[in-house]
């Protein structure tokens, strides 16, 4: 998959052929976007299908969550090369909010309200403080 570095960690950002894929900074974000699409779908898809028995909903959601984990775990492993755990969690939360906002408007047909926008903006300000060194 990748070359082992001097500390024996595997680097996923340089394949054996030498062609760069996404950078160590972007790969975890791309994987977290994918994982959050699956997790948001796993948690909320069934709200439009209330006639589906809850056991079926749980089993389908578990399947979606498995895909989410298959993306989130490598995102955090790869991301730990360049981000702290707090930064990775912050990225995940911001991505979650963006994906959820889009999902709720596009799939659930709910409106995005000004107070949700303000709340999300406060979270974005918090993310700024996580990444900024004083």
PDB file of C-alpha atoms in Angstrom:
ATOM      1  CA  UNK A   1       0.000   0.000   0.000  1.00  0.00           C
ATOM      2  CA  UNK A   2       2.648   2.503   0.934  1.00  0.00           C
ATOM      3  CA  UNK A   3       6.225   2.765   2.132  1.00  0.00           C
ATOM      4  CA  UNK A   4       7.192   2.398   5.756  1.00  0.00           C
ATOM      5  CA  UNK A   5       8.773   5.505   7.200  1.00  0.00           C
ATOM      6  CA  UNK A   6      11.741   5.674   9.541  1.00  0.00           C
ATOM      7  CA  UNK A   7       9.451   5.069  12.528  1.00  0.00           C
ATOM      8  CA  UNK A   8       7.881   1.991  10.857  1.00  0.00           C
ATOM      9  CA  UNK A   9       4.531   3.682  10.311  1.00  0.00           C
ATOM     10  CA  UNK A  10       3.045   3.105   6.889  1.00  0.00           C
ATOM     11  CA  UNK A  11       2.591   6.242   4.821  1.00  0.00           C
ATOM     12  CA  UNK A  12      -0.530   6.090   2.670  1.00  0.00           C
ATOM     13  CA  UNK A  13       0.106   9.287   0.747  1.00  0.00           C
ATOM     14  CA  UNK A  14       2.895   7.919  -1.499  1.00  0.00           C
ATOM     15  CA  UNK A  15       2.071   4.725  -3.435  1.00  0.00           C
ATOM     16  CA  UNK A  16       4.868   2.445  -4.643  1.00  0.00           C
ATOM     17  CA  UNK A  17       4.670   3.845  -8.188  1.00  0.00           C
ATOM     18  CA  UNK A  18       5.805   7.234  -6.822  1.00  0.00           C
ATOM     19  CA  UNK A  19       2.746   9.144  -8.090  1.00  0.00           C
ATOM     20  CA  UNK A  20       1.228  11.376  -5.421  1.00  0.00           C
ATOM     21  CA  UNK A  21      -2.382  10.716  -4.527  1.00  0.00           C
ATOM     22  CA  UNK A  22      -3.958  13.232  -2.164  1.00  0.00           C
ATOM     23  CA  UNK A  23      -1.725  14.860   0.377  1.00  0.00           C
ATOM     24  CA  UNK A  24      -1.584  13.686   3.981  1.00  0.00           C
ATOM     25  CA  UNK A  25      -3.640  16.768   4.810  1.00  0.00           C
ATOM     26  CA  UNK A  26      -6.409  16.160   2.253  1.00  0.00           C
ATOM     27  CA  UNK A  27      -6.751  12.366   2.300  1.00  0.00           C
ATOM     28  CA  UNK A  28      -8.244  12.219   5.822  1.00  0.00           C
ATOM     29  CA  UNK A  29     -10.675  15.021   4.988  1.00  0.00           C
ATOM     30  CA  UNK A  30     -11.823  13.235   1.824  1.00  0.00           C
ATOM     31  CA  UNK A  31     -12.282   9.984   3.768  1.00  0.00           C
ATOM     32  CA  UNK A  32     -14.158  11.794   6.552  1.00  0.00           C
ATOM     33  CA  UNK A  33     -16.501  13.351   4.001  1.00  0.00           C
ATOM     34  CA  UNK A  34     -17.253   9.885   2.618  1.00  0.00           C
ATOM     35  CA  UNK A  35     -17.679   8.363   6.067  1.00  0.00           C
ATOM     36  CA  UNK A  36     -20.015  11.136   7.171  1.00  0.00           C
ATOM     37  CA  UNK A  37     -22.188  10.723   4.104  1.00  0.00           C
ATOM     38  CA  UNK A  38     -22.661   7.071   5.067  1.00  0.00           C
ATOM     39  CA  UNK A  39     -23.177   7.793   8.779  1.00  0.00           C
ATOM     40  CA  UNK A  40     -25.701  10.565   8.200  1.00  0.00           C
ATOM     41  CA  UNK A  41     -27.547   8.285   5.809  1.00  0.00           C
ATOM     42  CA  UNK A  42     -27.420   5.420   8.332  1.00  0.00           C
ATOM     43  CA  UNK A  43     -28.901   7.577  11.074  1.00  0.00           C
ATOM     44  CA  UNK A  44     -31.542   9.522   9.124  1.00  0.00           C
ATOM     45  CA  UNK A  45     -32.526   7.783   5.834  1.00  0.00           C
ATOM     46  CA  UNK A  46     -35.428   5.959   7.469  1.00  0.00           C
ATOM     47  CA  UNK A  47     -37.213   9.140   8.536  1.00  0.00           C
ATOM     48  CA  UNK A  48     -38.799   9.182   5.064  1.00  0.00           C
ATOM     49  CA  UNK A  49     -39.750   5.497   5.322  1.00  0.00           C
ATOM     50  CA  UNK A  50     -41.561   5.126   8.627  1.00  0.00           C
ATOM     51  CA  UNK A  51     -43.459   2.112   7.283  1.00  0.00           C
ATOM     52  CA  UNK A  52     -40.242   0.048   7.236  1.00  0.00           C
ATOM     53  CA  UNK A  53     -40.081  -2.161  10.344  1.00  0.00           C
ATOM     54  CA  UNK A  54     -37.550  -0.927  12.893  1.00  0.00           C
ATOM     55  CA  UNK A  55     -35.547  -4.189  12.813  1.00  0.00           C
ATOM     56  CA  UNK A  56     -35.030  -3.748   9.061  1.00  0.00           C
ATOM     57  CA  UNK A  57     -34.043  -0.125   9.624  1.00  0.00           C
ATOM     58  CA  UNK A  58     -31.471  -1.194  12.223  1.00  0.00           C
ATOM     59  CA  UNK A  59     -29.964  -3.877   9.980  1.00  0.00           C
ATOM     60  CA  UNK A  60     -29.750  -1.562   6.964  1.00  0.00           C
ATOM     61  CA  UNK A  61     -28.258   1.194   9.132  1.00  0.00           C
ATOM     62  CA  UNK A  62     -25.665  -1.222  10.532  1.00  0.00           C
ATOM     63  CA  UNK A  63     -24.600  -2.056   6.985  1.00  0.00           C
ATOM     64  CA  UNK A  64     -24.225   1.639   6.174  1.00  0.00           C
ATOM     65  CA  UNK A  65     -22.345   2.222   9.436  1.00  0.00           C
ATOM     66  CA  UNK A  66     -19.895  -0.564   8.531  1.00  0.00           C
ATOM     67  CA  UNK A  67     -18.954   1.348   5.382  1.00  0.00           C
ATOM     68  CA  UNK A  68     -18.674   4.515   7.503  1.00  0.00           C
ATOM     69  CA  UNK A  69     -16.202   2.798   9.848  1.00  0.00           C
ATOM     70  CA  UNK A  70     -14.198   1.446   6.898  1.00  0.00           C
ATOM     71  CA  UNK A  71     -13.647   5.065   5.855  1.00  0.00           C
ATOM     72  CA  UNK A  72     -13.390   6.770   9.272  1.00  0.00           C
ATOM     73  CA  UNK A  73     -10.773   4.474  10.782  1.00  0.00           C
ATOM     74  CA  UNK A  74      -8.259   4.937   7.941  1.00  0.00           C
ATOM     75  CA  UNK A  75      -9.056   8.673   7.894  1.00  0.00           C
ATOM     76  CA  UNK A  76      -7.984   8.937  11.516  1.00  0.00           C
ATOM     77  CA  UNK A  77      -4.966   6.667  11.081  1.00  0.00           C
ATOM     78  CA  UNK A  78      -3.718   8.587   8.050  1.00  0.00           C
ATOM     79  CA  UNK A  79      -4.695  11.938   9.533  1.00  0.00           C
ATOM     80  CA  UNK A  80      -2.742  11.279  12.718  1.00  0.00           C
ATOM     81  CA  UNK A  81       0.429  11.737  10.648  1.00  0.00           C
ATOM     82  CA  UNK A  82      -0.306  15.456  10.291  1.00  0.00           C
ATOM     83  CA  UNK A  83      -3.146  16.352  12.690  1.00  0.00           C
ATOM     84  CA  UNK A  84      -3.580  16.019  16.442  1.00  0.00           C
ATOM     85  CA  UNK A  85      -6.490  13.965  17.781  1.00  0.00           C
ATOM     86  CA  UNK A  86      -8.321  17.186  18.725  1.00  0.00           C
ATOM     87  CA  UNK A  87      -7.846  18.534  15.196  1.00  0.00           C
ATOM     88  CA  UNK A  88      -9.104  15.282  13.640  1.00  0.00           C
ATOM     89  CA  UNK A  89     -12.190  15.335  15.859  1.00  0.00           C
ATOM     90  CA  UNK A  90     -12.816  18.976  14.983  1.00  0.00           C
ATOM     91  CA  UNK A  91     -12.546  18.239  11.258  1.00  0.00           C
ATOM     92  CA  UNK A  92     -14.961  15.346  11.713  1.00  0.00           C
ATOM     93  CA  UNK A  93     -17.493  17.515  13.554  1.00  0.00           C
ATOM     94  CA  UNK A  94     -17.368  20.320  10.987  1.00  0.00           C
ATOM     95  CA  UNK A  95     -17.710  17.818   8.132  1.00  0.00           C
ATOM     96  CA  UNK A  96     -20.620  16.179   9.980  1.00  0.00           C
ATOM     97  CA  UNK A  97     -22.465  19.481  10.303  1.00  0.00           C
ATOM     98  CA  UNK A  98     -21.977  20.389   6.646  1.00  0.00           C
ATOM     99  CA  UNK A  99     -23.070  16.933   5.451  1.00  0.00           C
ATOM    100  CA  UNK A 100     -26.047  16.935   7.827  1.00  0.00           C
ATOM    101  CA  UNK A 101     -27.158  20.413   6.736  1.00  0.00           C
ATOM    102  CA  UNK A 102     -27.048  19.367   3.074  1.00  0.00           C
ATOM    103  CA  UNK A 103     -28.767  16.030   3.822  1.00  0.00           C
ATOM    104  CA  UNK A 104     -31.572  17.629   5.818  1.00  0.00           C
ATOM    105  CA  UNK A 105     -32.286  20.172   3.076  1.00  0.00           C
ATOM    106  CA  UNK A 106     -31.834  17.924   0.026  1.00  0.00           C
ATOM    107  CA  UNK A 107     -33.109  14.559   1.298  1.00  0.00           C
ATOM    108  CA  UNK A 108     -35.382  15.319   4.238  1.00  0.00           C
ATOM    109  CA  UNK A 109     -36.687  18.508   2.569  1.00  0.00           C
ATOM    110  CA  UNK A 110     -36.292  20.537   5.768  1.00  0.00           C
ATOM    111  CA  UNK A 111     -35.414  24.217   5.672  1.00  0.00           C
ATOM    112  CA  UNK A 112     -32.134  25.545   6.921  1.00  0.00           C
ATOM    113  CA  UNK A 113     -32.927  28.257   9.456  1.00  0.00           C
ATOM    114  CA  UNK A 114     -30.941  31.322  10.480  1.00  0.00           C
ATOM    115  CA  UNK A 115     -30.497  30.036  14.038  1.00  0.00           C
ATOM    116  CA  UNK A 116     -28.991  26.799  12.691  1.00  0.00           C
ATOM    117  CA  UNK A 117     -26.633  28.909  10.591  1.00  0.00           C
ATOM    118  CA  UNK A 118     -25.610  30.934  13.645  1.00  0.00           C
ATOM    119  CA  UNK A 119     -25.067  27.758  15.687  1.00  0.00           C
ATOM    120  CA  UNK A 120     -22.929  26.246  12.930  1.00  0.00           C
ATOM    121  CA  UNK A 121     -20.960  29.506  12.682  1.00  0.00           C
ATOM    122  CA  UNK A 122     -20.171  29.330  16.414  1.00  0.00           C
ATOM    123  CA  UNK A 123     -18.899  25.786  15.918  1.00  0.00           C
ATOM    124  CA  UNK A 124     -16.735  27.022  13.022  1.00  0.00           C
ATOM    125  CA  UNK A 125     -15.296  29.690  15.334  1.00  0.00           C
ATOM    126  CA  UNK A 126     -14.490  26.924  17.834  1.00  0.00           C
ATOM    127  CA  UNK A 127     -12.739  25.013  15.059  1.00  0.00           C
ATOM    128  CA  UNK A 128     -10.625  28.093  14.346  1.00  0.00           C
ATOM    129  CA  UNK A 129      -9.369  28.047  17.933  1.00  0.00           C
ATOM    130  CA  UNK A 130      -8.514  24.330  17.731  1.00  0.00           C
ATOM    131  CA  UNK A 131      -6.293  24.921  14.686  1.00  0.00           C
ATOM    132  CA  UNK A 132      -4.822  28.315  15.594  1.00  0.00           C
ATOM    133  CA  UNK A 133      -1.719  28.427  17.753  1.00  0.00           C
ATOM    134  CA  UNK A 134      -1.536  31.420  20.084  1.00  0.00           C
TER     135      UNK A 134
END
